[in-house]
Short mmCIF file of C-alpha atoms in Angstrom, two decimals:
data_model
loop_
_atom_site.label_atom_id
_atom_site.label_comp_id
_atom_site.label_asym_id
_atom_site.label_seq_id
_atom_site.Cartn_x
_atom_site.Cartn_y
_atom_site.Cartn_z
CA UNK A 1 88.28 75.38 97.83
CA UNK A 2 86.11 73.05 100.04
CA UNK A 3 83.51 70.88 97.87
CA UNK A 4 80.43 73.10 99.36
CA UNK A 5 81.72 76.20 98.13
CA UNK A 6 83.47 74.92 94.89
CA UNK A 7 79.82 73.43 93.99
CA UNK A 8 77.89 76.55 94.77
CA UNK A 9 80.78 78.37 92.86
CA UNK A 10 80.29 75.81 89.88
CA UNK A 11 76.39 76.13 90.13
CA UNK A 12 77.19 80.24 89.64
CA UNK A 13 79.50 79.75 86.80
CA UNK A 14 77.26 77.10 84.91
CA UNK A 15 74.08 79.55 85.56
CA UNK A 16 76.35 82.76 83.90
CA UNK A 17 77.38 80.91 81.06
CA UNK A 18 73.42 79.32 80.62
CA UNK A 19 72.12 82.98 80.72
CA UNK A 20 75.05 84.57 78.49
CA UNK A 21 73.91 81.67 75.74
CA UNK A 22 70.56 83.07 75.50
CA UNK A 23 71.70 86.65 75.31
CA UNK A 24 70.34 86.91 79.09
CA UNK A 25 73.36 89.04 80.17
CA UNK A 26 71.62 90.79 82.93
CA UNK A 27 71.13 87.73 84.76
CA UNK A 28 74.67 86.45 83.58
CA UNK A 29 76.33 88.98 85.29
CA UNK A 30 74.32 88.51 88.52
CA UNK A 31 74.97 84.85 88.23
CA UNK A 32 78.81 86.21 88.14
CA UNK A 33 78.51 88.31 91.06
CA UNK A 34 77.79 85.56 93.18
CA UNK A 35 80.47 83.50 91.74
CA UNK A 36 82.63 85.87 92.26
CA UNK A 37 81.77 86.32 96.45
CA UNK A 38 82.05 82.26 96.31
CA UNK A 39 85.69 82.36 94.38
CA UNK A 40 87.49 85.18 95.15
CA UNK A 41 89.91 83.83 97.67
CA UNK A 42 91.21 81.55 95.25
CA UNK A 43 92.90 82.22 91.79
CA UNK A 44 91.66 80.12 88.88
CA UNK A 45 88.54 80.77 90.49
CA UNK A 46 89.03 84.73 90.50
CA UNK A 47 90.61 85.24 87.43
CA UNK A 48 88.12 83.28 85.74
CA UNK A 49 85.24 84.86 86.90
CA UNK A 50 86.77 88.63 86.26
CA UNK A 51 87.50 87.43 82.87
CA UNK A 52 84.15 85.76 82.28
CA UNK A 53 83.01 89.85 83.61
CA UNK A 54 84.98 91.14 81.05
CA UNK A 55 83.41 89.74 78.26
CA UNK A 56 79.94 90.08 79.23
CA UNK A 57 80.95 94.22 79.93
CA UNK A 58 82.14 93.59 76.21
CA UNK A 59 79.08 92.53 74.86
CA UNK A 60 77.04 95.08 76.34
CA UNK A 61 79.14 97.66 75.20
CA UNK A 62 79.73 99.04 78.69
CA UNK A 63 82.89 100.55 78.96
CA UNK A 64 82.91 101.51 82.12
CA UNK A 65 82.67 97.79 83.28
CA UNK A 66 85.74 96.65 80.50
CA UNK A 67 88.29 98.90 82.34
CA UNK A 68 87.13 98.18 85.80
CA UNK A 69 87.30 94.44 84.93
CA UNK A 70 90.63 94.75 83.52
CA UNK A 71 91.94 96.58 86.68
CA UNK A 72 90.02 93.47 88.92
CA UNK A 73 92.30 91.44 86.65
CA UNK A 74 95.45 93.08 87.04
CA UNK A 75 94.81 93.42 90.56
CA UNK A 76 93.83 90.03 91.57
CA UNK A 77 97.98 89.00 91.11
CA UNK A 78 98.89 91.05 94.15
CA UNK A 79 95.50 90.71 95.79
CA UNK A 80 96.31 86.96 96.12
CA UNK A 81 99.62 87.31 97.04
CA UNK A 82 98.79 89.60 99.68
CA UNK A 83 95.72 88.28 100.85
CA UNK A 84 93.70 91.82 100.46
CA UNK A 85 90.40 89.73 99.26
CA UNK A 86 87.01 92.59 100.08
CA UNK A 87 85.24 89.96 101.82
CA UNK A 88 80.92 89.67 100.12
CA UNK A 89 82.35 92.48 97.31
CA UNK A 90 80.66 90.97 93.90
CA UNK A 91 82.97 92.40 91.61
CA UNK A 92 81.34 94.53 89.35
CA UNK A 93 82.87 97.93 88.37
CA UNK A 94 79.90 99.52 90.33
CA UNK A 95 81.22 98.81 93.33
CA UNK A 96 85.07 100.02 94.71
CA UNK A 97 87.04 97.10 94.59
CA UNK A 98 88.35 97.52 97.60
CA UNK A 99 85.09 97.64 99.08
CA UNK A 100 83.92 94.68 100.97
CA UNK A 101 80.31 93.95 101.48
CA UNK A 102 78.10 92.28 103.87
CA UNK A 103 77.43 88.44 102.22
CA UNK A 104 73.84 87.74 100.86
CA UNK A 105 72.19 85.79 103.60
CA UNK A 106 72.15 82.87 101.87
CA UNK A 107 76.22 82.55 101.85
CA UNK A 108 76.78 83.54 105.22
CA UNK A 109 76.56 79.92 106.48
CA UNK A 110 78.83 78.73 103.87
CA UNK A 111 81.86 81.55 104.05
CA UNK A 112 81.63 82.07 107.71
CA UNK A 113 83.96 79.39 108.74
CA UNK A 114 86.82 80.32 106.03
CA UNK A 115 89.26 82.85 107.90
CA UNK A 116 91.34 84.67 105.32
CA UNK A 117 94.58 84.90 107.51
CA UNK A 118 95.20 81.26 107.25
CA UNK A 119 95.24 81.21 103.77
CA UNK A 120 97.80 84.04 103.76
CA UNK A 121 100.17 82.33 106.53
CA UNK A 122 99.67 79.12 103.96
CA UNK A 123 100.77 81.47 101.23
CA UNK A 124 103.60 83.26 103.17
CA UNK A 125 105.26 80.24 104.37
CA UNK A 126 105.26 78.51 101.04
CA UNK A 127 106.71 81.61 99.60
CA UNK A 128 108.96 81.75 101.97
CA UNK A 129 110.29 77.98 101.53
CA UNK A 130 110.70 79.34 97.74
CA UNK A 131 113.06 82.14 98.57
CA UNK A 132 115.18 80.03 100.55
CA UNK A 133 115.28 77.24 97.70
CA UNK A 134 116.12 79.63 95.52
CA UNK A 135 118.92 81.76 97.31
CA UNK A 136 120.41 78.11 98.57
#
């Protein structure tokens, strides 16, 4: 993750947890949302904001947005692997998550210059080195 984005990313994270400490889960998730657009390309990142979902669906007793967060989390395993990342999709259940969405104006200038493709030629060839450690 490149410093701009990690620091916007961090900015989201620290702004969802600030909120959810106040009972302000409204603006939580929102802050969320963004985080997730910002780290959904990269694991820790994902996972963490998914799970962070999770427990906010939890404490507002919305069920719909517990299973739909524990799919997200399921599904970000192969999702990475693969590369399938729905470029701009914020992550709530409300939204397919195989949806992508057009990125708030205010991110375009910071995503627009991360291609996905290398990322999954980085992934594939390191997984590929693997296989042939493993099978020599």
């Amino acid at each position: 993750m490149n410093k701009k984005i990690k620091h916007e990313y961090q900015i989201s994270r620290h702004s969802a947890v600030e909120a959810e400490q106040v009972n302000d889960l409204d603006n939580a998730f929102k802050s969320l949302e963004r985080a997730h657009i910002l780290g959904q390309r990269y694991f820790i990142p994902h996972i963490a904001t998914h799970w962070q979902m999770l427990r906010i669906g939890l404490k507002r007793n919305d069920n719909r947005e517990v299973i739909g967060q524990i799919v997200r989390l399921i599904a970000t395993v192969p999702g990475f692997i693969f590369g399938w990342v729905p470029r701009g999709n914020p992550g709530g259940a409300n939204i397919s998550a195989l949806k992508p969405v057009p990125l708030p104006a205010d991110l375009q200038p910071l995503l627009a210059d991360s291609p996905i493709w290398r990322d999954v030629l980085i992934r594939l060839t390191i997984y590929a080195v693997i296989v042939l450690i493993v099978l020599a």
